[in-house]
Amino acid sequence: MDVVLHYADEFALDHVYNYLLPHPPIPTSETLGLLNTTSSPSSPYTSFSTPPLTGSLLPRDSLLRQYISLLAIAVLGAYALYFSFCSLSYFFVYDRRLEHHPKFLKNQIRKEIKSSLIAAPYIGIITVPWFMGEIHGYSKMYENVGDYGWTYLVGSMVWFLLFTDFCIYWVHRLEHHPRIYKYIHKPHHKWVVPTPYAALAFHPLDGYAQSLPYHIFPYLFPLHRYAYLGLFVFVQFWTILIHDGDMISGHVLERWINGPAHHTLHHLYFSVNYGQYFTWADVQFDSFREPRPELDPIHESLRMMRKKGLIDENDKPIPQIQNKKNE
């Protein structure tokens, strides 16, 4: 995150802080009227030269400024990724016939977005200390690929996915414990048939708990700075991807990769498929449920659409003008 903060300061935040919190001008011999003073016939006051610009009251090394900047970057970045990836998924991948499912809530998309927008700042507030530690050198992130080599760079990214997947599996499964679930994780399971916009619709503590492995990893293992940024974006993308409701099953990777079909079953059946990227932890700890075509929630959606007269028995759309005439 120090890379992002550096470029944000360089191209935007320096100007913002200088404008909003300018440092008082430093007195000089000119501003004190000791040098280069002239009398004006139209004014009894001495004319002074323009005070020099001296930056902001909050310089780059101010802890307060760093915290505020990182919080703004984290929240605005989360919003940008959320709306871009979610909208692409919703309009180009998501099967909107699922919105006719009997467990799809009224105004659900609006509620999902509202929940996400509210949660993000709170998650950011308690996450920023991890970023502060990174920019002050407490993590093991590095910049020079030659320090560890390309083999380690690629291997560390694979290890990042394996490590965080295993940790998130147990965080997620623990959140389903009855003593914890209703306080933290239940808001996310309000969306029994989620849309991509439900990807960040968490209770803030839930979102923070499931993100902890991502922040802990670079404090335990060396990780290239730009690899970390790339993985951070990938994490957001994947979280949205598995909420797109796509129940494509029978593909060759289904047994190993925890995709949208697996997570759709998690929302429907509650106590299965806790993994994030892979299925191995679910298989190993007896929580795996295999996606099968007959479990696809689209079947119930189509049944409701037929009942409403929106499609015929062959699942073909019925023109609504014609349908009203028949009524």
Coordinates of C-alpha atoms in Angstrom, one line a residue:
M1 CA 0.0 0.0 0.0
D2 CA 3.0 2.3 0.4
V3 CA 3.4 2.3 -3.4
V4 CA -0.2 3.5 -3.8
L5 CA 0.2 6.1 -1.1
H6 CA 3.4 7.4 -2.7
Y7 CA 1.7 8.0 -6.1
A8 CA -1.4 9.4 -4.5
D9 CA 0.7 11.9 -2.7
E10 CA 2.7 12.7 -5.7
F11 CA -0.2 13.3 -8.1
A12 CA -3.1 14.4 -5.9
L13 CA -2.9 14.4 -2.1
D14 CA 0.0 16.9 -1.8
H15 CA -2.2 19.4 -3.6
V16 CA -5.3 18.5 -1.6
Y17 CA -3.5 18.9 1.8
N18 CA -1.7 22.1 0.7
Y19 CA -5.0 23.6 -0.3
L20 CA -7.1 22.5 2.7
L21 CA -4.5 22.7 5.4
P22 CA -1.8 25.2 4.2
H23 CA 1.1 25.8 6.4
P24 CA 1.4 29.4 7.6
P25 CA 4.0 31.3 5.6
I26 CA 7.4 31.4 7.2
P27 CA 8.3 35.0 8.0
T28 CA 11.2 36.4 6.0
S29 CA 13.0 39.7 5.8
E30 CA 10.7 40.7 3.1
T31 CA 7.5 39.8 4.9
L32 CA 8.8 41.6 8.0
G33 CA 9.4 44.7 5.9
L34 CA 13.1 44.8 6.6
L35 CA 14.1 44.6 3.0
N36 CA 12.6 45.7 -0.4
T37 CA 9.9 47.9 1.1
T38 CA 8.4 50.7 -0.8
S39 CA 5.9 53.4 0.1
S40 CA 2.8 53.8 -2.0
P41 CA 1.4 57.2 -2.4
S42 CA -2.1 55.8 -2.4
S43 CA -1.7 53.7 0.8
P44 CA -0.1 54.4 4.1
Y45 CA 0.8 50.7 4.4
T46 CA 4.0 49.1 3.3
S47 CA 3.8 46.7 0.4
F48 CA 5.1 43.2 0.9
S49 CA 6.0 40.5 -1.6
T50 CA 3.8 37.4 -1.8
P51 CA 4.6 34.9 1.0
P52 CA 6.3 31.8 -0.2
L53 CA 4.4 28.5 -0.4
T54 CA 5.5 26.2 2.4
G55 CA 3.3 23.1 2.0
S56 CA 0.7 21.7 4.4
L57 CA 0.3 21.6 8.2
L58 CA 0.2 17.8 7.6
P59 CA 3.4 16.8 5.8
R60 CA 3.8 13.4 4.2
D61 CA 5.4 11.9 7.3
S62 CA 2.6 12.9 9.6
L63 CA 0.9 9.8 11.1
L64 CA -2.5 11.5 11.1
R65 CA -2.1 12.4 7.4
Q66 CA -1.0 8.9 6.5
Y67 CA -4.0 7.4 8.3
I68 CA -6.5 9.7 6.7
S69 CA -4.9 9.2 3.3
L70 CA -4.8 5.4 3.5
L71 CA -8.4 5.3 4.8
A72 CA -9.6 7.5 1.8
I73 CA -7.6 5.3 -0.6
A74 CA -8.9 2.1 0.9
V75 CA -12.6 3.2 0.9
L76 CA -12.6 4.9 -2.5
G77 CA -10.6 2.1 -4.0
A78 CA -13.1 -0.5 -2.6
Y79 CA -16.0 1.5 -4.0
A80 CA -14.3 1.8 -7.4
L81 CA -13.6 -2.0 -7.6
Y82 CA -17.0 -2.8 -6.2
F83 CA -19.0 -0.9 -8.7
S84 CA -16.9 -1.7 -11.7
F85 CA -16.5 -5.4 -11.1
C86 CA -20.1 -5.9 -9.7
S87 CA -21.7 -4.0 -12.6
L88 CA -19.7 -5.9 -15.2
S89 CA -20.7 -9.2 -13.6
Y90 CA -24.3 -8.2 -13.1
F91 CA -24.9 -7.0 -16.6
F92 CA -22.8 -9.5 -18.5
V93 CA -22.7 -12.7 -16.5
Y94 CA -25.5 -12.8 -13.9
D95 CA -28.7 -14.5 -14.9
R96 CA -31.3 -12.0 -13.9
R97 CA -34.0 -14.6 -14.1
L98 CA -32.8 -15.5 -10.6
E99 CA -34.5 -12.3 -9.4
H100 CA -37.8 -14.2 -9.6
H101 CA -36.7 -16.8 -7.1
P102 CA -39.1 -16.9 -4.1
K103 CA -36.2 -16.1 -1.7
F104 CA -35.0 -13.1 -3.7
L105 CA -35.9 -10.1 -1.5
K106 CA -37.9 -7.1 -2.5
N107 CA -35.4 -4.3 -3.5
Q108 CA -32.6 -6.7 -2.8
I109 CA -30.0 -5.1 -5.1
R110 CA -30.6 -1.7 -3.5
K111 CA -30.2 -3.3 -0.1
E112 CA -27.0 -5.1 -1.1
I113 CA -25.5 -1.9 -2.4
K114 CA -26.5 0.0 0.7
S115 CA -25.1 -2.6 3.0
S116 CA -21.8 -2.6 1.1
L117 CA -21.5 1.2 1.1
I118 CA -22.1 1.3 4.8
A119 CA -19.7 -1.5 5.7
A120 CA -16.7 -0.3 3.6
P121 CA -15.7 2.7 5.7
Y122 CA -16.0 0.8 9.0
I123 CA -13.9 -2.0 7.6
G124 CA -11.4 0.6 6.4
I125 CA -11.1 2.2 9.8
I126 CA -9.9 -1.0 11.5
T127 CA -7.9 -2.2 8.5
V128 CA -5.7 0.9 8.0
P129 CA -3.3 0.1 10.9
W130 CA -2.1 -2.9 8.8
F131 CA -1.4 -0.6 6.0
M132 CA 0.4 1.8 8.4
G133 CA 2.6 -1.0 9.5
E134 CA 3.5 -1.7 5.8
I135 CA 4.5 1.8 5.0
H136 CA 6.7 2.0 8.1
G137 CA 8.6 -1.2 7.3
Y138 CA 7.1 -3.7 9.7
S139 CA 6.0 -6.1 7.0
K140 CA 8.2 -8.3 4.9
M141 CA 7.2 -6.8 1.6
Y142 CA 10.1 -6.1 -0.8
E143 CA 10.6 -4.2 -4.1
N144 CA 13.6 -5.7 -5.8
V145 CA 12.7 -9.0 -7.6
G146 CA 16.4 -9.9 -7.4
D147 CA 16.2 -10.2 -3.6
Y148 CA 14.4 -13.5 -3.8
G149 CA 14.3 -14.3 -7.5
W150 CA 11.4 -15.0 -9.9
T151 CA 10.8 -18.5 -8.7
Y152 CA 10.1 -17.3 -5.2
L153 CA 7.9 -14.5 -6.6
V154 CA 5.6 -16.9 -8.4
G155 CA 5.7 -19.4 -5.6
S156 CA 4.9 -16.8 -3.0
M157 CA 1.8 -15.8 -4.9
V158 CA 0.6 -19.4 -5.0
W159 CA 1.4 -19.8 -1.3
F160 CA -0.6 -16.6 -0.7
L161 CA -3.7 -18.1 -2.2
L162 CA -3.2 -21.4 -0.3
F163 CA -2.5 -19.8 3.0
T164 CA -5.3 -17.3 2.9
D165 CA -7.8 -19.9 1.6
F166 CA -7.1 -22.2 4.5
C167 CA -7.3 -19.4 7.0
I168 CA -10.5 -18.0 5.5
Y169 CA -12.1 -21.4 5.5
W170 CA -11.7 -21.6 9.3
V171 CA -12.7 -18.0 9.9
H172 CA -15.8 -18.5 7.8
R173 CA -16.7 -21.8 9.4
L174 CA -16.2 -20.3 12.9
E175 CA -18.6 -17.5 11.9
H176 CA -21.3 -20.1 11.4
H177 CA -21.0 -21.2 15.0
P178 CA -24.4 -20.5 16.6
R179 CA -22.8 -18.2 19.3
I180 CA -21.2 -16.0 16.6
Y181 CA -23.4 -16.3 13.5
K182 CA -26.3 -14.2 14.5
Y183 CA -24.1 -11.3 15.6
I184 CA -21.6 -11.2 12.7
H185 CA -22.3 -13.4 9.7
K186 CA -26.1 -13.5 9.5
P187 CA -26.4 -10.2 7.6
H188 CA -24.5 -11.7 4.7
H189 CA -26.8 -14.7 4.6
K190 CA -29.8 -12.5 4.3
W191 CA -29.0 -12.8 0.6
V192 CA -30.1 -16.5 0.0
V193 CA -30.0 -15.9 -3.7
P194 CA -27.3 -13.2 -4.0
T195 CA -26.3 -11.0 -6.8
P196 CA -22.8 -9.8 -7.5
Y197 CA -23.6 -6.7 -5.4
A198 CA -23.8 -8.9 -2.3
A199 CA -20.1 -9.6 -2.5
L200 CA -19.2 -6.9 0.0
A201 CA -22.6 -6.8 1.8
F202 CA -21.1 -7.8 5.2
H203 CA -21.3 -6.8 8.8
P204 CA -18.1 -4.8 9.1
L205 CA -16.6 -7.2 11.7
D206 CA -17.4 -10.1 9.3
G207 CA -15.7 -8.4 6.4
Y208 CA -12.7 -7.5 8.5
A209 CA -12.3 -11.0 10.0
Q210 CA -12.4 -12.6 6.6
S211 CA -9.8 -10.1 5.3
L212 CA -7.3 -10.6 8.1
P213 CA -5.4 -13.5 6.4
Y214 CA -4.6 -11.1 3.5
H215 CA -3.1 -8.6 5.8
I216 CA -1.3 -11.0 8.0
F217 CA 0.5 -12.8 5.2
P218 CA 3.0 -10.1 4.2
Y219 CA 4.0 -9.8 7.9
L220 CA 4.9 -13.5 8.0
F221 CA 6.3 -14.1 4.5
P222 CA 8.2 -12.0 2.0
L223 CA 6.0 -10.8 -0.7
H224 CA 6.7 -8.4 -3.6
R225 CA 4.9 -5.1 -3.3
Y226 CA 3.4 -5.1 -6.8
A227 CA 2.5 -8.8 -6.4
Y228 CA 0.6 -7.8 -3.3
L229 CA -1.3 -5.1 -5.1
G230 CA -2.2 -7.4 -7.9
L231 CA -3.3 -10.1 -5.5
F232 CA -5.4 -7.5 -3.6
V233 CA -7.3 -6.6 -6.7
F234 CA -7.7 -10.3 -7.6
V235 CA -9.2 -11.0 -4.2
Q236 CA -11.9 -8.3 -4.8
F237 CA -12.5 -9.7 -8.3
W238 CA -12.8 -13.3 -7.0
T239 CA -15.1 -12.3 -4.2
I240 CA -17.5 -10.8 -6.7
L241 CA -17.1 -13.6 -9.1
I242 CA -18.3 -16.3 -6.7
H243 CA -21.5 -14.3 -6.0
D244 CA -22.6 -14.2 -9.6
G245 CA -25.0 -17.2 -9.2
D246 CA -23.5 -19.1 -12.1
M247 CA -24.3 -22.8 -11.5
I248 CA -22.3 -24.2 -14.3
S249 CA -21.3 -27.7 -13.2
G250 CA -19.5 -30.7 -14.5
H251 CA -16.3 -28.9 -15.6
V252 CA -12.9 -30.5 -15.0
L253 CA -11.8 -28.0 -12.3
E254 CA -15.0 -28.3 -10.2
R255 CA -13.5 -30.7 -7.8
W256 CA -10.6 -28.4 -6.9
I257 CA -11.7 -24.8 -7.6
N258 CA -14.3 -23.2 -5.4
G259 CA -16.3 -21.3 -8.0
P260 CA -19.6 -19.5 -8.2
A261 CA -21.5 -22.8 -8.2
H262 CA -20.0 -23.9 -4.9
H263 CA -20.6 -20.5 -3.2
T264 CA -24.2 -20.4 -4.6
L265 CA -24.8 -23.7 -2.7
H266 CA -23.2 -22.2 0.4
H267 CA -25.8 -19.4 0.4
L268 CA -28.6 -21.9 -0.3
Y269 CA -27.6 -24.7 2.1
F270 CA -25.7 -22.7 4.7
S271 CA -23.2 -25.2 6.1
V272 CA -21.3 -26.3 3.0
N273 CA -18.5 -25.0 0.8
Y274 CA -16.8 -22.5 3.2
G275 CA -13.7 -22.2 1.0
Q276 CA -12.7 -19.1 -0.9
Y277 CA -10.6 -20.3 -3.9
F278 CA -10.2 -24.1 -3.5
T279 CA -12.3 -27.0 -2.3
W280 CA -9.6 -29.0 -0.6
A281 CA -10.4 -27.8 2.9
D282 CA -14.1 -28.5 2.4
V283 CA -13.3 -32.0 1.1
Q284 CA -10.8 -32.6 4.0
F285 CA -13.1 -31.4 6.7
D286 CA -16.4 -32.9 5.4
S287 CA -18.2 -29.7 4.4
F288 CA -17.9 -30.1 0.6
R289 CA -21.1 -30.3 -1.5
E290 CA -20.7 -31.0 -5.1
P291 CA -22.6 -28.7 -7.5
R292 CA -25.1 -30.6 -9.5
P293 CA -27.5 -29.3 -12.2
E294 CA -30.6 -30.2 -10.2
L295 CA -29.5 -28.0 -7.3
D296 CA -29.4 -24.9 -9.5
P297 CA -31.7 -22.2 -8.1
I298 CA -32.7 -21.2 -11.6
H299 CA -35.2 -24.1 -11.6
E300 CA -37.2 -22.5 -8.8
S301 CA -36.9 -19.2 -10.5
L302 CA -38.3 -20.6 -13.8
R303 CA -41.1 -22.2 -11.9
M304 CA -42.1 -18.9 -10.4
M305 CA -41.8 -17.2 -13.8
R306 CA -44.2 -19.8 -15.3
K307 CA -46.6 -19.2 -12.4
K308 CA -46.5 -15.5 -13.1
G309 CA -47.1 -16.0 -16.8
L310 CA -43.7 -14.6 -17.8
I311 CA -42.6 -17.7 -19.6
D312 CA -44.3 -20.7 -21.2
E313 CA -43.7 -24.4 -20.5
N314 CA -40.7 -24.4 -22.8
D315 CA -39.2 -21.5 -20.8
K316 CA -39.8 -19.1 -23.6
P317 CA -40.8 -15.5 -22.8
I318 CA -44.4 -14.7 -23.2
P319 CA -45.1 -11.2 -24.6
Q320 CA -46.8 -9.4 -21.8
I321 CA -49.2 -7.4 -24.0
Q322 CA -50.5 -10.7 -25.4
N323 CA -50.6 -12.2 -21.9
K324 CA -52.8 -9.3 -20.6
K325 CA -55.2 -9.7 -23.5
N326 CA -55.6 -13.4 -22.7
E327 CA -56.4 -12.5 -19.1

